[in-house]
Coordinates of C-alpha atoms and ligand atoms in Angstrom, one line a residue:
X374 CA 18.3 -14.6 11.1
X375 CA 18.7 -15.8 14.2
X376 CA 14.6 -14.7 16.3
X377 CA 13.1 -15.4 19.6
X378 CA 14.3 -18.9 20.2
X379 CA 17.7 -18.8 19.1
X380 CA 18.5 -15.4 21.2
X381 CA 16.4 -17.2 23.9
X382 CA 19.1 -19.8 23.6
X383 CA 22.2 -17.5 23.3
X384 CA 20.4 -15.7 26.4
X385 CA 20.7 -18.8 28.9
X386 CA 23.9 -19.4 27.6
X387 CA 25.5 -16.3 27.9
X388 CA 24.1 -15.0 31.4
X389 CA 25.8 -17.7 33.6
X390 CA 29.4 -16.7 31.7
X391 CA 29.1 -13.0 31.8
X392 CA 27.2 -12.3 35.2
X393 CA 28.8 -10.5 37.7
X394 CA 32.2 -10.6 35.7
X395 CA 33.5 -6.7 35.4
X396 CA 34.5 -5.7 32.0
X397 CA 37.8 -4.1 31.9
X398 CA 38.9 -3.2 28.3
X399 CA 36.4 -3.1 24.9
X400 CA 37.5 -2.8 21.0
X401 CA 34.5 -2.2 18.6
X402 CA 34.5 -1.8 14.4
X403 CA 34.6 2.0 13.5
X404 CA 30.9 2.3 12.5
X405 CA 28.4 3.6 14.3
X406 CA 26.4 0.4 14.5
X407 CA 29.2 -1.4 17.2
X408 CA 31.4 1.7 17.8
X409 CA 29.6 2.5 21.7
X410 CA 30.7 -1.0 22.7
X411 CA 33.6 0.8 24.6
X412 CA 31.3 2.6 26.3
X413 CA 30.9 -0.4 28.4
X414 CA 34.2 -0.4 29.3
X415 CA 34.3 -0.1 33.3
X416 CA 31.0 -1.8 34.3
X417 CA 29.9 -4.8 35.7
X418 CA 27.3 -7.1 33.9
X419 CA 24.6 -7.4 36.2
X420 CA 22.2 -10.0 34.4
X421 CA 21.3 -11.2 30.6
X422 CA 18.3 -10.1 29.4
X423 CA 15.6 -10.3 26.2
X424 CA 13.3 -8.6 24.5
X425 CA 11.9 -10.0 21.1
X426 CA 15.4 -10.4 19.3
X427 CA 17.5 -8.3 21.3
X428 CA 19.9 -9.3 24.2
X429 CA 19.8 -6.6 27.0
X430 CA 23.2 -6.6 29.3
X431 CA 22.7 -4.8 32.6
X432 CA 25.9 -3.0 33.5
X433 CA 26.4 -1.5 37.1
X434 CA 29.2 0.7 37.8
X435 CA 30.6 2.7 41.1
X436 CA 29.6 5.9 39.1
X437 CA 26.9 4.8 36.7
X438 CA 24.2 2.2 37.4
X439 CA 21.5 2.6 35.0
X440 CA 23.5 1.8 31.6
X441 CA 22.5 -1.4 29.4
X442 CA 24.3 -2.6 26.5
X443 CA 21.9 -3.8 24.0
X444 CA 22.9 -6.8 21.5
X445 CA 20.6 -7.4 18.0
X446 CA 22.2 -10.3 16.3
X447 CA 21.2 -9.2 12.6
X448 CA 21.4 -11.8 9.6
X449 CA 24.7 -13.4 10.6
X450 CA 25.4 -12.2 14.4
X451 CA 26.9 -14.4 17.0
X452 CA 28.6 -14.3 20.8
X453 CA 31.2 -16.2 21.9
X454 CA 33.2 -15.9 25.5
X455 CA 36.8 -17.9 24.8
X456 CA 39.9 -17.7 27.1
X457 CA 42.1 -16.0 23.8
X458 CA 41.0 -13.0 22.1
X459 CA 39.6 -13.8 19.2
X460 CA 41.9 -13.4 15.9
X461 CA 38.8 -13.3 13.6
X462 CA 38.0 -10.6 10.6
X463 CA 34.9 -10.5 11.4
X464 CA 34.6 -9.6 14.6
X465 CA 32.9 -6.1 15.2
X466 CA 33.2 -5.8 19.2
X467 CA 35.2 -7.7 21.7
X468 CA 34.5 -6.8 25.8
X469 CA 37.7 -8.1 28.0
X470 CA 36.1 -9.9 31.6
X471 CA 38.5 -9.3 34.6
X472 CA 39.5 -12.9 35.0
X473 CA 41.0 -12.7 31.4
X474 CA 38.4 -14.1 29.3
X475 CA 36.7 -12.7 26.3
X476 CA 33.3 -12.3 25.1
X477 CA 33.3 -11.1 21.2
X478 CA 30.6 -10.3 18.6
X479 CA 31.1 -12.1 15.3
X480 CA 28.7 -10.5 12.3
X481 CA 30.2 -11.2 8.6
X482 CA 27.2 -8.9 7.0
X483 CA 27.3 -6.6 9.4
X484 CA 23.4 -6.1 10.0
X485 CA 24.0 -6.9 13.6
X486 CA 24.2 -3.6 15.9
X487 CA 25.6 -3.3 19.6
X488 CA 24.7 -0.2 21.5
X489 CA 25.6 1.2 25.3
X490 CA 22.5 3.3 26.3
X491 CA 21.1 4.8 29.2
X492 CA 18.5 1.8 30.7
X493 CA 15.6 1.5 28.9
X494 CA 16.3 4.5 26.8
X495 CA 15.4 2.9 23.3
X496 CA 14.2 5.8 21.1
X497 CA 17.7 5.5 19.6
X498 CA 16.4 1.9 18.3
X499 CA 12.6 2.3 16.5
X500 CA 11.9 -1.4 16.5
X501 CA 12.6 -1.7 20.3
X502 CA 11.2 1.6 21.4
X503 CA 7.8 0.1 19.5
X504 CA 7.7 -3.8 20.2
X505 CA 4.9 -5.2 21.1
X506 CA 4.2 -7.5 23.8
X507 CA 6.2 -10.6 24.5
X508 CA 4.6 -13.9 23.4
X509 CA 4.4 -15.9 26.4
X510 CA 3.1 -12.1 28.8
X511 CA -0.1 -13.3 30.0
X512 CA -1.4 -9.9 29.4
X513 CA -1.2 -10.6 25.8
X514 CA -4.4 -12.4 25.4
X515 CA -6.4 -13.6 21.8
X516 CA -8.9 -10.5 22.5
X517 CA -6.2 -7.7 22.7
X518 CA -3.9 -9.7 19.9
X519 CA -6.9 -9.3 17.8
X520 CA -7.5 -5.7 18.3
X521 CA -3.8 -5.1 17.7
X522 CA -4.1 -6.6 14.1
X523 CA -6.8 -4.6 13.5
X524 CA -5.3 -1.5 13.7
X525 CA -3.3 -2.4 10.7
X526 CA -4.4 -3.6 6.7
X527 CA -0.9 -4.9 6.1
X528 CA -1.1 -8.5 4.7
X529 CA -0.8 -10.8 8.0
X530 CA 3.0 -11.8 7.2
X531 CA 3.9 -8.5 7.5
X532 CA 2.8 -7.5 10.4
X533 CA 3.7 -10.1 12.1
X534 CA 7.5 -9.7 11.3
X535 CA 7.0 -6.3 12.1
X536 CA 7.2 -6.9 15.9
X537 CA 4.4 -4.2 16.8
X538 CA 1.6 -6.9 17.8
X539 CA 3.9 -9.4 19.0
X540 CA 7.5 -9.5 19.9
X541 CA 10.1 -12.2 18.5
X542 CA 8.9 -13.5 15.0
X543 CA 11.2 -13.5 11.9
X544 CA 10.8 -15.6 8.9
X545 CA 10.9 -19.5 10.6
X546 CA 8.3 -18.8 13.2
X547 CA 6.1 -17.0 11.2
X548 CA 5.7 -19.3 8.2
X549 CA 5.3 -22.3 10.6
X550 CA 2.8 -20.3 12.8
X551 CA 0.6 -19.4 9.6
X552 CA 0.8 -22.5 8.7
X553 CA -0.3 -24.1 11.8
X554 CA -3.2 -22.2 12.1
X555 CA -4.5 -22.4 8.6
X556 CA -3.8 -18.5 8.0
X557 CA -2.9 -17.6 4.6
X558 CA 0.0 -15.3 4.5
X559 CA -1.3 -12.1 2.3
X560 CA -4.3 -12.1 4.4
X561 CA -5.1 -8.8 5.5
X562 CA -7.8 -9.2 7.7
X563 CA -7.9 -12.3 10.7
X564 CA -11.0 -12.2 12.6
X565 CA -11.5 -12.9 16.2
X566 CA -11.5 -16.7 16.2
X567 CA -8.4 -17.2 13.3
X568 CA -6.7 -14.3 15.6
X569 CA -7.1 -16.8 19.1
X570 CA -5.7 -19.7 17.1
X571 CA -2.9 -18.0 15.8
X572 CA -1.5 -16.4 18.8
X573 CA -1.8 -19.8 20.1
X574 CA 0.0 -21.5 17.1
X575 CA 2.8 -18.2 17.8
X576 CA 3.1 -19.8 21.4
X577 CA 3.3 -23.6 20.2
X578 CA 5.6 -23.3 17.7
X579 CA 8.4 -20.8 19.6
X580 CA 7.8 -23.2 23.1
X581 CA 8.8 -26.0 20.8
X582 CA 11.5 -23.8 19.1
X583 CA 12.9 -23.3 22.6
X584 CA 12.7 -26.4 24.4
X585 CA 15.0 -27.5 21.2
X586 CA 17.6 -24.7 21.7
X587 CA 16.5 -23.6 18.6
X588 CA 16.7 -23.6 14.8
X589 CA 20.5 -23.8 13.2
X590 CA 20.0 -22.2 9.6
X591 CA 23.3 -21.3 8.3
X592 CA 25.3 -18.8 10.8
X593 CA 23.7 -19.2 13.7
X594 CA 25.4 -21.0 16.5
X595 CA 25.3 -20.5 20.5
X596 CA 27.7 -19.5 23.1
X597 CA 28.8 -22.9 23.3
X598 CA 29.7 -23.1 19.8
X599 CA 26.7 -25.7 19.3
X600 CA 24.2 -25.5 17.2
X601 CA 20.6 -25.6 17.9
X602 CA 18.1 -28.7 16.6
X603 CA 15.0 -27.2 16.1
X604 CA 15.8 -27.6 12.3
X605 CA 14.4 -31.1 11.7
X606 CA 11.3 -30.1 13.3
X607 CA 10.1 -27.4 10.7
X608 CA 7.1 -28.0 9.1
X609 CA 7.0 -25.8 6.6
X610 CA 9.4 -22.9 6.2
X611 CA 12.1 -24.1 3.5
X612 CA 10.2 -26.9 2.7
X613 CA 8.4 -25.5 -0.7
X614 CA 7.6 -27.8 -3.4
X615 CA 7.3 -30.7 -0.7
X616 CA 4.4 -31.9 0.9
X617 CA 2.1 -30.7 3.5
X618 CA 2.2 -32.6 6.5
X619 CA -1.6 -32.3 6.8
X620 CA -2.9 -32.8 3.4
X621 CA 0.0 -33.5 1.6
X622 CA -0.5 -30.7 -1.2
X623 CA 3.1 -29.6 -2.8
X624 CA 4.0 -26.5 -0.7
X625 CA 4.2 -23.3 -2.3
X626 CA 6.7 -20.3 -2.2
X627 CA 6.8 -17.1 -3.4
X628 CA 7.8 -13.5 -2.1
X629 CA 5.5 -11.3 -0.1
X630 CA 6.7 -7.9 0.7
X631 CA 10.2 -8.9 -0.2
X632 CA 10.3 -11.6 2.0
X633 CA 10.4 -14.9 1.1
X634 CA 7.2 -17.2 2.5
X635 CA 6.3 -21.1 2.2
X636 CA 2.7 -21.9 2.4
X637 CA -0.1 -24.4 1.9
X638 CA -2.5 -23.4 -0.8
X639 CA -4.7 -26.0 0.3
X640 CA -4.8 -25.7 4.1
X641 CA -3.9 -22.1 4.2
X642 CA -7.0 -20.4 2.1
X643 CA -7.9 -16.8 2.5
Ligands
ZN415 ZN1 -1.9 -28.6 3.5

């Protein structure tokens, strides 16, 4: 699933090849989760946007200028902008530009979801309308991250992929941001001091992610059609029964809260 660097990627692709361009005809999949993409139909893309794992397209229009269409990539999600419209199964919503391009939305397992809304009017979207602060907000500080985690007894992995205490982790980040900070994954309770080292392994490890366009697992691919190479860099996620980088223990695996997590029984105690 494509999380904060890779849409962070897709973001600063995207913005320079939509911006400005007016969108004058849209085709979405029947369902409910892609069928408002029409909706967009009319409107001028004033800027790309994120927040946590969602893309946030302004639109402006003569007669409307406070409509955003919001993009979350799901498992298998991706954008591409082409001259031809695409001839693809699997795309779920195609937007045609005024100077005859194309930008589609590609999703084979259909947990992706594109939605025209009034600005900022996220109720419609529970994880959005509650996501926490933004990683790299210098209002988010170690004392205020800590308090946050405190308000919950969910084991640490889980809140952190919940996006309530900090906005933009999925599986990758968080597994290499536990590890990184010597946090063991079903911990329910991080005090003050493992609290400030993990929000600043979080920031490490997704300003790394970034600066590396990202991590290509599978599906996920950029604008460009390129593919991110953040993937070599991993430390631990998808590297159980290897060795630790730091103490060279055989990395374990197993599956907390139904998601799958790698960690170092040695490094990572509770
Ligand atoms: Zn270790």
């Amino acid at each position: 699933m494509p999380e904060l660097p890779e849409v962070e990627s897709i973001r600063g692709q995207l913005e320079p090849l939509i911006r400005g361009f007016r969108i004058v005809g849209a085709n979405a999949h029947p369902s409910v989760k892609f069928s408002s993409a029409v909706d967009a139909i009319g409107h001028v893309v004033t800027g790309v946007e994120r927040r946590g794992k969602y893309l946030l397209v302004g639109l402006d229009s003569d007669w409307d200028d406070r409509r955003e269409l919001i993009i979350h990539l799901g498992m298998t999600g991706g954008l591409q902008v082409d001259d031809q419209p695409p001839r693809d199964p699997h795309c779920r919503a195609r937007w045609d530009l005024d100077d005859g391009r194309h930008l589609w939305f590609r999703d084979i397992r259909r947990f992706g979801r594109v939605v025209v809304l009034n600005r900022g009017d996220h109720q419609s979207l529970p994880t959005l309308h509650a996501m926490g602060p933004e990683p790299f907000d210098p209002r988010l500080n170690p004392r205020n991250f800590y308090r946050s985690l405190t308000s919950t007894r969910q084991r640490i992995k889980t809140s952190l992929l919940s996006q309530r205490h900090v906005a933009g982790l999925g599986n990758i980040y968080t597994d290499e941001a536990l590890w990184r900070s010597r946090i063991n994954p079903v911990s329910r309770r991080v005090g003050p001091e493992r609290a400030s080292r993990l929000l600043g392994a979080i920031r490490n490890v997704l300003a790394e992610a970034i600066s590396h366009g990202g991590t290509t697992l599978r599906d996920f691919r950029t604008p460009d059609g390129g593919q991110g190479r953040n993937q070599d860099r991993l430390d631990c996620y998808g590297r159980a029964g290897q060795p630790c980088p730091t103490c060279s223990a055989i990395l374990a695996r197993r599956i907390i809260d139904q998601r799958s997590t790698t960690w170092c029984p040695t490094c990572q105690i509770r």
